[in-house]
PDB file of C-alpha atoms and ligand atoms in Angstrom:
ATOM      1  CA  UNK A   1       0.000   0.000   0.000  1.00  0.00           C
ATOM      2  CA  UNK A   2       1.048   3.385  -0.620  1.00  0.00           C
ATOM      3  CA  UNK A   3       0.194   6.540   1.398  1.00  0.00           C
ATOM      4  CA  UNK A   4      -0.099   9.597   0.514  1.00  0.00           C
ATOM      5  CA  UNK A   5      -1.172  13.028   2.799  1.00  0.00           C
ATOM      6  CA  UNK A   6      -3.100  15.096   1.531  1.00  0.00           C
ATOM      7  CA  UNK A   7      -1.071  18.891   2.143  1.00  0.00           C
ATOM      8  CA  UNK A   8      -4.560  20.643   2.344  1.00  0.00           C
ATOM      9  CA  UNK A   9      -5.096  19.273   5.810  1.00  0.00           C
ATOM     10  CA  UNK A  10      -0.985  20.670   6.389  1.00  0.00           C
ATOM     11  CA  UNK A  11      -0.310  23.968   7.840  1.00  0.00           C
ATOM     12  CA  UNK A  12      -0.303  25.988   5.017  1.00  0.00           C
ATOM     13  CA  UNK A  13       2.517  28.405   6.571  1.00  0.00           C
ATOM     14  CA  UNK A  14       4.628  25.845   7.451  1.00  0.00           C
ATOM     15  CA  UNK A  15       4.363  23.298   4.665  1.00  0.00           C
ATOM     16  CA  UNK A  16       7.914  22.524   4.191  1.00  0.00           C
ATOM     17  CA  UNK A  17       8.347  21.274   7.694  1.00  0.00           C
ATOM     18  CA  UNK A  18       4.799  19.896   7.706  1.00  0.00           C
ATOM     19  CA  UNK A  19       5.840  17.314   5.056  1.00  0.00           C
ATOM     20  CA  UNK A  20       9.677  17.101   6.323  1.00  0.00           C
ATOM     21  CA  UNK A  21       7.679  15.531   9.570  1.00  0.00           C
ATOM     22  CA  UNK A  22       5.871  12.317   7.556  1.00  0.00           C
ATOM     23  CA  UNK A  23       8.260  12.113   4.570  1.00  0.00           C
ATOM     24  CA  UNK A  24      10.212   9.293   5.754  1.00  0.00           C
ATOM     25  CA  UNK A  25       6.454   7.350   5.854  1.00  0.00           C
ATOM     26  CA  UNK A  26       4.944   7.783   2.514  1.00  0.00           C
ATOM     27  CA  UNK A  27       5.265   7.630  -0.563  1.00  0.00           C
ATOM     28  CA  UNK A  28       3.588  10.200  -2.266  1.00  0.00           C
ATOM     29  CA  UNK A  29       2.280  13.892  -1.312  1.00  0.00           C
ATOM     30  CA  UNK A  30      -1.300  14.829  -2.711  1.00  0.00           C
ATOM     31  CA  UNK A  31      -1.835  18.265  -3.673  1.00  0.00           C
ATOM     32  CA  UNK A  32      -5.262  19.146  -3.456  1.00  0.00           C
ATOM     33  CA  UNK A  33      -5.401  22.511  -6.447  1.00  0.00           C
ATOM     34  CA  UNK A  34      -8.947  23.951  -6.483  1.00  0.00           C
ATOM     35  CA  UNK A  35      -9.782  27.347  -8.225  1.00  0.00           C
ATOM     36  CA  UNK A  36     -12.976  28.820  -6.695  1.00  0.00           C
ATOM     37  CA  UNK A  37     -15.119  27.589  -9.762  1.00  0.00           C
ATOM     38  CA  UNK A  38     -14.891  23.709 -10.393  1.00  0.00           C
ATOM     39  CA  UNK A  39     -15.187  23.748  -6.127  1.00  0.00           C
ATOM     40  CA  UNK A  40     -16.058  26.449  -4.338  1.00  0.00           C
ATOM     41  CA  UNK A  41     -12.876  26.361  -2.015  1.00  0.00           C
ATOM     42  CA  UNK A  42      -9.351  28.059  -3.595  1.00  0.00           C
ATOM     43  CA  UNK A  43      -5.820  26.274  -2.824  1.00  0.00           C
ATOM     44  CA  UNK A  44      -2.962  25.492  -4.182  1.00  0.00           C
ATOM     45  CA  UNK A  45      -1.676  26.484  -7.791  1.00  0.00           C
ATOM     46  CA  UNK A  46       1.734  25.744  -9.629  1.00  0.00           C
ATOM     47  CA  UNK A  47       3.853  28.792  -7.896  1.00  0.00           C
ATOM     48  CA  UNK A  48       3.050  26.605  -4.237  1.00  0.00           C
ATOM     49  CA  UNK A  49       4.527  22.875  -6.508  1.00  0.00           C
ATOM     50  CA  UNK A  50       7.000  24.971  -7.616  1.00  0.00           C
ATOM     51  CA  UNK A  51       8.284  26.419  -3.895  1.00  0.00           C
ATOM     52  CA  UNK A  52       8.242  22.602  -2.403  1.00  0.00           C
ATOM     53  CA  UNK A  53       9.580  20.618  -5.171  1.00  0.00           C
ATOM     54  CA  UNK A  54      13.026  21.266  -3.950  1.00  0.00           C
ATOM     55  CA  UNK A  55      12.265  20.128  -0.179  1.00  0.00           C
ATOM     56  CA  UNK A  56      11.053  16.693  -1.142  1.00  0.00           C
ATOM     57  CA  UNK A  57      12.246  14.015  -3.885  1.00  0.00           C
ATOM     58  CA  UNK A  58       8.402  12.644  -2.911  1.00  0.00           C
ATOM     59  CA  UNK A  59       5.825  12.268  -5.534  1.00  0.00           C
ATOM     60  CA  UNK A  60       3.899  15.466  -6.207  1.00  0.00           C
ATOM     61  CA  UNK A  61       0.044  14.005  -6.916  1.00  0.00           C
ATOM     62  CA  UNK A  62      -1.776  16.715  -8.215  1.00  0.00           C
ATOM     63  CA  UNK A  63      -5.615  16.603  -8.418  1.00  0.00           C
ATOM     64  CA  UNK A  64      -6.666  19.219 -10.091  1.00  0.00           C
ATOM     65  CA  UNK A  65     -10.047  20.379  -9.179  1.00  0.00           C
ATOM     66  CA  UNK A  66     -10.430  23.172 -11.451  1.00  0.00           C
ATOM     67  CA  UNK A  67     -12.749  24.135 -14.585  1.00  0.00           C
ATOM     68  CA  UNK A  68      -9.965  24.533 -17.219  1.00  0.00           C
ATOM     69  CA  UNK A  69      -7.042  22.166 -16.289  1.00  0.00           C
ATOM     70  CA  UNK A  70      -5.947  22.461 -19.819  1.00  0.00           C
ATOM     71  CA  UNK A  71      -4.829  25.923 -19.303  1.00  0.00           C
ATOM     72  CA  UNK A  72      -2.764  24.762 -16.004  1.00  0.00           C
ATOM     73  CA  UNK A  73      -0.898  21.236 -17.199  1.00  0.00           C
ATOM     74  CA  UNK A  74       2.483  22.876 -18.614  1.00  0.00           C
ATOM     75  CA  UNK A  75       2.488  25.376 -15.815  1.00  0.00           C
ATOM     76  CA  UNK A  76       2.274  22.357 -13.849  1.00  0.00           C
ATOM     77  CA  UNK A  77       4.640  20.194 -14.905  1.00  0.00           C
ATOM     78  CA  UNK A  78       7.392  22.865 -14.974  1.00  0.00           C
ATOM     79  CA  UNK A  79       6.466  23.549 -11.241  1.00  0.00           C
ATOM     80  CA  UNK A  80       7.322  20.102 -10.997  1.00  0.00           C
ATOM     81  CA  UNK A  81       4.624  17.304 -10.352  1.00  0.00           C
ATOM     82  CA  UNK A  82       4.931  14.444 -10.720  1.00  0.00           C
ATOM     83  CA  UNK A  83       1.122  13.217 -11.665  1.00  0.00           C
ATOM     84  CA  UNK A  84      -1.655  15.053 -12.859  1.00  0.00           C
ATOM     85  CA  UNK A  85      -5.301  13.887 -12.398  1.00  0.00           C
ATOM     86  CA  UNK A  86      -8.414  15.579 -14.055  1.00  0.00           C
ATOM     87  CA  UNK A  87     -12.012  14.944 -13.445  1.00  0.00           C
ATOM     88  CA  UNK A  88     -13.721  12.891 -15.599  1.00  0.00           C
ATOM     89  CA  UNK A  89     -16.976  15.604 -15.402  1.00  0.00           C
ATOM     90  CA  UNK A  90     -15.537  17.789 -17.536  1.00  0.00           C
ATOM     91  CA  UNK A  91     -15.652  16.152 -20.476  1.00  0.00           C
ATOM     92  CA  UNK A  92     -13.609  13.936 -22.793  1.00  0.00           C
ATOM     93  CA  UNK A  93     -10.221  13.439 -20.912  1.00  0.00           C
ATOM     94  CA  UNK A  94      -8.360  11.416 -23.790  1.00  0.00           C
ATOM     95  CA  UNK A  95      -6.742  14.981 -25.363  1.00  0.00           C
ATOM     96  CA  UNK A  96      -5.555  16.361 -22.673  1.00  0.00           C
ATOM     97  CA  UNK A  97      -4.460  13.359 -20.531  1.00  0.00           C
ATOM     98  CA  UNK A  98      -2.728  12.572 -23.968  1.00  0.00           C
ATOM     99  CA  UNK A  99      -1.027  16.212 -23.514  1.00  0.00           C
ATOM    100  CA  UNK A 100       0.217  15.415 -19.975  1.00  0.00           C
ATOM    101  CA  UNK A 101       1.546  12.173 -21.047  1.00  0.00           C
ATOM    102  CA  UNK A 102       3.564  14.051 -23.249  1.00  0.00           C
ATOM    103  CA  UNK A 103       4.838  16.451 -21.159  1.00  0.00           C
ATOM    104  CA  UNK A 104       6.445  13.351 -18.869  1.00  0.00           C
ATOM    105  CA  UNK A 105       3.798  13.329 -16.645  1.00  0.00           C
ATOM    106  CA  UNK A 106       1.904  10.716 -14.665  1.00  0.00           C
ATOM    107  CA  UNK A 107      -1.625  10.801 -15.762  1.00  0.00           C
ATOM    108  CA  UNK A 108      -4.720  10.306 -13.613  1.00  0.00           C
ATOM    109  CA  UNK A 109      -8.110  10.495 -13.815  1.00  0.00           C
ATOM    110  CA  UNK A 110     -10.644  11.364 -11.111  1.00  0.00           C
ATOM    111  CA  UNK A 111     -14.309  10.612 -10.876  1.00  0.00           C
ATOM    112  CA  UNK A 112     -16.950  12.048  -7.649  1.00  0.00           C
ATOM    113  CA  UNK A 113     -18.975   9.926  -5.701  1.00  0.00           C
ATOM    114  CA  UNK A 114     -21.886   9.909  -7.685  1.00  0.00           C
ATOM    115  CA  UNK A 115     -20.069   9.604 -11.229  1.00  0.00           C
ATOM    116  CA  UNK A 116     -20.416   5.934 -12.353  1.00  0.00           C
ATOM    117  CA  UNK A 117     -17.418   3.204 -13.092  1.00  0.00           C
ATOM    118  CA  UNK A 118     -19.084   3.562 -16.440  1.00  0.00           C
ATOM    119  CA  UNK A 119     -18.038   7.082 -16.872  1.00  0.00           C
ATOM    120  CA  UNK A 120     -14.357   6.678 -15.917  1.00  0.00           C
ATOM    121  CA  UNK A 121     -14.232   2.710 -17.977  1.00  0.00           C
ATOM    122  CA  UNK A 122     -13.901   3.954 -21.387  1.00  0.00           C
ATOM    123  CA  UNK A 123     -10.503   5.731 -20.250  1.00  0.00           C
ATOM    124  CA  UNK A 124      -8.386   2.983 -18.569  1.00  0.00           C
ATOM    125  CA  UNK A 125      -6.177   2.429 -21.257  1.00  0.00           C
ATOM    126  CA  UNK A 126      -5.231   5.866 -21.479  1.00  0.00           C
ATOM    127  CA  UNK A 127      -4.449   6.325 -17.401  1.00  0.00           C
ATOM    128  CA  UNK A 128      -1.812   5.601 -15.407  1.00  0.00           C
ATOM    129  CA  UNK A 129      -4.006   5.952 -11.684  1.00  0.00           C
ATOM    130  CA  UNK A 130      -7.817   6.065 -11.161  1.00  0.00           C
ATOM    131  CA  UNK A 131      -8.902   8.466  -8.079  1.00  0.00           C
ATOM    132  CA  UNK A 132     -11.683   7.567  -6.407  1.00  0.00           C
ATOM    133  CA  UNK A 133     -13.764   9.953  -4.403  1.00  0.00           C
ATOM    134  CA  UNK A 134     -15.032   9.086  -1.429  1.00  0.00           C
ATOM    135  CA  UNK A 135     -15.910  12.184  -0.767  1.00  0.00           C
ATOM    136  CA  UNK A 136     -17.058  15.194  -2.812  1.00  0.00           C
ATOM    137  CA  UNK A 137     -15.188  17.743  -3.471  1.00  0.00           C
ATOM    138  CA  UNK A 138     -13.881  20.917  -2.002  1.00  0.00           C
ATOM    139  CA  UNK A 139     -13.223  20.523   1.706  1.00  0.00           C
ATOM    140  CA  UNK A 140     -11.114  18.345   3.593  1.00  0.00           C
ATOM    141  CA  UNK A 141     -12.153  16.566   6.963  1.00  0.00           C
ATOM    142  CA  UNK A 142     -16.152  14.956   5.202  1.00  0.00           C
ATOM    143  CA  UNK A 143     -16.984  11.546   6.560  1.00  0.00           C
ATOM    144  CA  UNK A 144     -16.086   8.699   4.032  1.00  0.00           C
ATOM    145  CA  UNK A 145     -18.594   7.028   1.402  1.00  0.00           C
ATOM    146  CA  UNK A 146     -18.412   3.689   1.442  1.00  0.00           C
ATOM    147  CA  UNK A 147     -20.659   3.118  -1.396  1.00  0.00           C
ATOM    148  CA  UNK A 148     -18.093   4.333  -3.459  1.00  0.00           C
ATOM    149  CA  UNK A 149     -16.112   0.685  -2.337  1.00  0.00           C
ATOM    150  CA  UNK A 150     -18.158  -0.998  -5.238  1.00  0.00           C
ATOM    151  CA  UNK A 151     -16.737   1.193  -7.943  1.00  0.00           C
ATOM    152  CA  UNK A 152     -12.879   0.389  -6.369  1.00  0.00           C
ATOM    153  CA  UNK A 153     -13.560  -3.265  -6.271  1.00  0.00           C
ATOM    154  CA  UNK A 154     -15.485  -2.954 -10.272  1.00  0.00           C
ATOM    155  CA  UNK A 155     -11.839  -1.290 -11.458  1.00  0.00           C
ATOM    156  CA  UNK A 156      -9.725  -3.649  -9.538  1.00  0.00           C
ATOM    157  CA  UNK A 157     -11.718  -6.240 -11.184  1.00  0.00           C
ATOM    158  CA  UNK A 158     -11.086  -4.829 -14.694  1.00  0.00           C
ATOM    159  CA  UNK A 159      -7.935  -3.672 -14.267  1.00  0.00           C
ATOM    160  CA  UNK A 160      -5.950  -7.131 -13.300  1.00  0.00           C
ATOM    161  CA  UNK A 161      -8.223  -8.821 -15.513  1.00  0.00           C
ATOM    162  CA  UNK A 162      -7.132  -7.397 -18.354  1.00  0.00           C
ATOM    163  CA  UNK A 163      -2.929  -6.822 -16.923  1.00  0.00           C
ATOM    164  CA  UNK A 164      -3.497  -2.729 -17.252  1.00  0.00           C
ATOM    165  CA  UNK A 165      -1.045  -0.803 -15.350  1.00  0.00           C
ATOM    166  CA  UNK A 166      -3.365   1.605 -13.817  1.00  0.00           C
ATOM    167  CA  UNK A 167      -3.262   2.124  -9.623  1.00  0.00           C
ATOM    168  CA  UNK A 168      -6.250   2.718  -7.854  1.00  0.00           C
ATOM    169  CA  UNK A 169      -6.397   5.898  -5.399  1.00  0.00           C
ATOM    170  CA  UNK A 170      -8.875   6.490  -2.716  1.00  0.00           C
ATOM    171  CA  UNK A 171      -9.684  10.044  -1.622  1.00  0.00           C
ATOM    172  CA  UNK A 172     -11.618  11.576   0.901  1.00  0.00           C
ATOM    173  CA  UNK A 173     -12.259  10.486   4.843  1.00  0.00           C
ATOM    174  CA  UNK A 174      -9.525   8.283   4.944  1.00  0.00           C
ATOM    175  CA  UNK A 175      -8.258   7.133   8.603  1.00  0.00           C
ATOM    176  CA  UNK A 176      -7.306   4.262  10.266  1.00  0.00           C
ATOM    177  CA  UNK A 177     -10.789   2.675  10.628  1.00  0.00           C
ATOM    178  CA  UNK A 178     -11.304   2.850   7.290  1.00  0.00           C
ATOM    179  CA  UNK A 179      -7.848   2.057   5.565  1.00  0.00           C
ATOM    180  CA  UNK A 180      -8.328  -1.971   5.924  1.00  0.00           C
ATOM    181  CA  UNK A 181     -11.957  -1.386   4.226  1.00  0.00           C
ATOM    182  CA  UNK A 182     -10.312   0.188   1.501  1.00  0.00           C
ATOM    183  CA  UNK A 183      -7.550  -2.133   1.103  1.00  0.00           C
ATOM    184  CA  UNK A 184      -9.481  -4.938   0.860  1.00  0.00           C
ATOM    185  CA  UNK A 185     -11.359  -3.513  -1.685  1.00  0.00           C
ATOM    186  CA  UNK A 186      -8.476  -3.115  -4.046  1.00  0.00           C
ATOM    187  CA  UNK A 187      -6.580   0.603  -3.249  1.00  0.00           C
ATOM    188  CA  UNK A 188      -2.802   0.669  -4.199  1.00  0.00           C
ATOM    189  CA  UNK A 189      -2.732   4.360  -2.860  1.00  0.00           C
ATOM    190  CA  UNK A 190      -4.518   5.857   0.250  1.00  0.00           C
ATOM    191  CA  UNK A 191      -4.553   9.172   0.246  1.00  0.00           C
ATOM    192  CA  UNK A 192      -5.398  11.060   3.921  1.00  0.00           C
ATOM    193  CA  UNK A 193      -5.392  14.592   5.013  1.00  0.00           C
ATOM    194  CA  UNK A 194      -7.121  14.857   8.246  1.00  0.00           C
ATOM    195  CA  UNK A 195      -6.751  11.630   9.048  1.00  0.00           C
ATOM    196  CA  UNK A 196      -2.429  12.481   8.955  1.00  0.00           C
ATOM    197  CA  UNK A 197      -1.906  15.923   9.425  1.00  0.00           C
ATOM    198  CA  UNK A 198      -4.820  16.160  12.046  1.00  0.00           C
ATOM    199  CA  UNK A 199      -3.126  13.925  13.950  1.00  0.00           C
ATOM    200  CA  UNK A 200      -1.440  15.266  17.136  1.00  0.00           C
ATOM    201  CA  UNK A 201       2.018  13.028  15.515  1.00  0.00           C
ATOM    202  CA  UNK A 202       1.426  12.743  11.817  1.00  0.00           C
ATOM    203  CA  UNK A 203       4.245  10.086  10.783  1.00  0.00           C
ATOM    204  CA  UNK A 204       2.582   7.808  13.371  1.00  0.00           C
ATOM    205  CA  UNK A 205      -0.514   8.631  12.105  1.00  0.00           C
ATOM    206  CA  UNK A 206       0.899   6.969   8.308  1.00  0.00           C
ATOM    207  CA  UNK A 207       2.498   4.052   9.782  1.00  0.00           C
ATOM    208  CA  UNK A 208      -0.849   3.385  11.662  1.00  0.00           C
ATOM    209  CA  UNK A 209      -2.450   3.515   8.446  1.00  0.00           C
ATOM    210  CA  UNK A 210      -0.271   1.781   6.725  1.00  0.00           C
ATOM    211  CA  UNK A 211      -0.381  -0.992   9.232  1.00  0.00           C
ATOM    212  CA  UNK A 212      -4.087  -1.164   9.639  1.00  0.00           C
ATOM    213  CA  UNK A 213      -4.357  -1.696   5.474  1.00  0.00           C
ATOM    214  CA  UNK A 214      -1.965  -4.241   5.197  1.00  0.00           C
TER     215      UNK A 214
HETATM  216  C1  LIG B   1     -11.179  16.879  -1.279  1.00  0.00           C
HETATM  217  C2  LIG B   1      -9.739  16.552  -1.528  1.00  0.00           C
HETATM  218  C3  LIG B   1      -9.131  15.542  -0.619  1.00  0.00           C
HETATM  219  C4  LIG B   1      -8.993  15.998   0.811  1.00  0.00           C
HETATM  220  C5  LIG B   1      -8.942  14.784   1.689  1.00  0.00           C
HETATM  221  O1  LIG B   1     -11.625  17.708  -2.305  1.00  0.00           O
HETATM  222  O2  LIG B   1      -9.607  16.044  -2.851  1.00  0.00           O
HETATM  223  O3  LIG B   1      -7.835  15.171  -1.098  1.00  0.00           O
HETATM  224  O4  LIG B   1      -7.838  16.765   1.044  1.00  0.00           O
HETATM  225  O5  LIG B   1      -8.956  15.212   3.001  1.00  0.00           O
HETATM  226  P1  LIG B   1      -9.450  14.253   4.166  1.00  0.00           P
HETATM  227  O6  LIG B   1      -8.542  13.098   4.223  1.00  0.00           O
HETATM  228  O7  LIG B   1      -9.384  15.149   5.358  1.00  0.00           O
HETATM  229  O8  LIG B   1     -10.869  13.835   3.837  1.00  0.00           O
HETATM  230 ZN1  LIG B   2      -7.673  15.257  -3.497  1.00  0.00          ZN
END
């Protein structure tokens, strides 16, 4: 299993040290980037990738949770992420997931709560991660949706079935209760905001998740 914090649920003036404290724990960083339209809520944009790619050799996994990420990839990937995800609401993903896969860039693709496996199916063989929402979004800290454990466990099924290389992500409400649910579902990657940096020791936070999903 890998883990991955969300930063939104980080201090936000103190995010290098924030993720100095858990990096040694997980294996990925998740960068919640939301523009006041797609969500109502405004975070992070390339200038904040940019300022932490040089304090962590972690994986930057952006999920970008804006109207227009087509205007955003480049800016992105010269900031320095490592993985991209769009939502699947917008539209047809293949032309610009296409564009980040040619700009060296992971590609993901993100569907909400109430989207279908249906919606997202079409796309697998032009993905490198699925992102599952188990919560809508916008905020951090919303209780998990475990209804959305049948459309983990309908990719997981697809997915090994036919040998793709695509890794399933979970997002949203993600603590230790929950991680073994998810796990057994079929996650490769837990990501967990509250759940880590809410914690009053984060790293032991991730190893307690870690252990409780494996
Ligand atoms: C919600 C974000 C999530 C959020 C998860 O829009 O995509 O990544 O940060 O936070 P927790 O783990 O607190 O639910
Ligand atoms: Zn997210």
């Amino acid at each position: 299993m890998k883990i991955a914090p969300s930063i939104l649920a980080a201090d936000f003036a103190n995010l290098a040290s924030d993720i100095a404290r858990v990096a040694d724990d997980v294996e990925l960083f998740h960068v919640d980037c939301m523009d006041g339209h797609y969500v109502p809520n405004l975070t992070i944009g390339p200038p904040v990738v940019a300022a932490l790619r040089p304090h962590t050799d972690r994986f930057l996994d952006c999920h970008l949770m804006v109207d227009n990420p087509g205007r955003l990839v480049q800016a992105f990937a010269d900031a320095g992420a490592d993985g991209l995800t769009i939502h699947v609401e917008l539209g047809d993903p293949r032309p610009l997931l296409r564009e980040i896969g040619s700009l060296g860039v992971r590609r993901g693709l993100a569907f909400e709560p109430e989207t279908p496996f249906d919606a997202v199916e079409p796309f697998l063989g032009d993905i490198d991660l699925l992102l599952v929402m188990s919560v809508h979004t916008g905020y951090g800290g919303q209780p998990f949706i475990p209804e959305v454990l049948d459309k983990v466990r309908a990719a997981r099924k697809l997915i090994d079935a036919e040998g793709m290389a695509v890794e399933i992500e979970i997002d949203g409400g993600i603590k230790v209760d929950n991680a073994a649910l998810a796990a057994a579902a079929g996650v490769d990657i837990l990501v967990s905001g509250t759940g880590i940096f809410g914690a009053d020791d984060p790293a032991a936070a991730a190893r307690a998740i870690r252990a409780a999903a494996s």
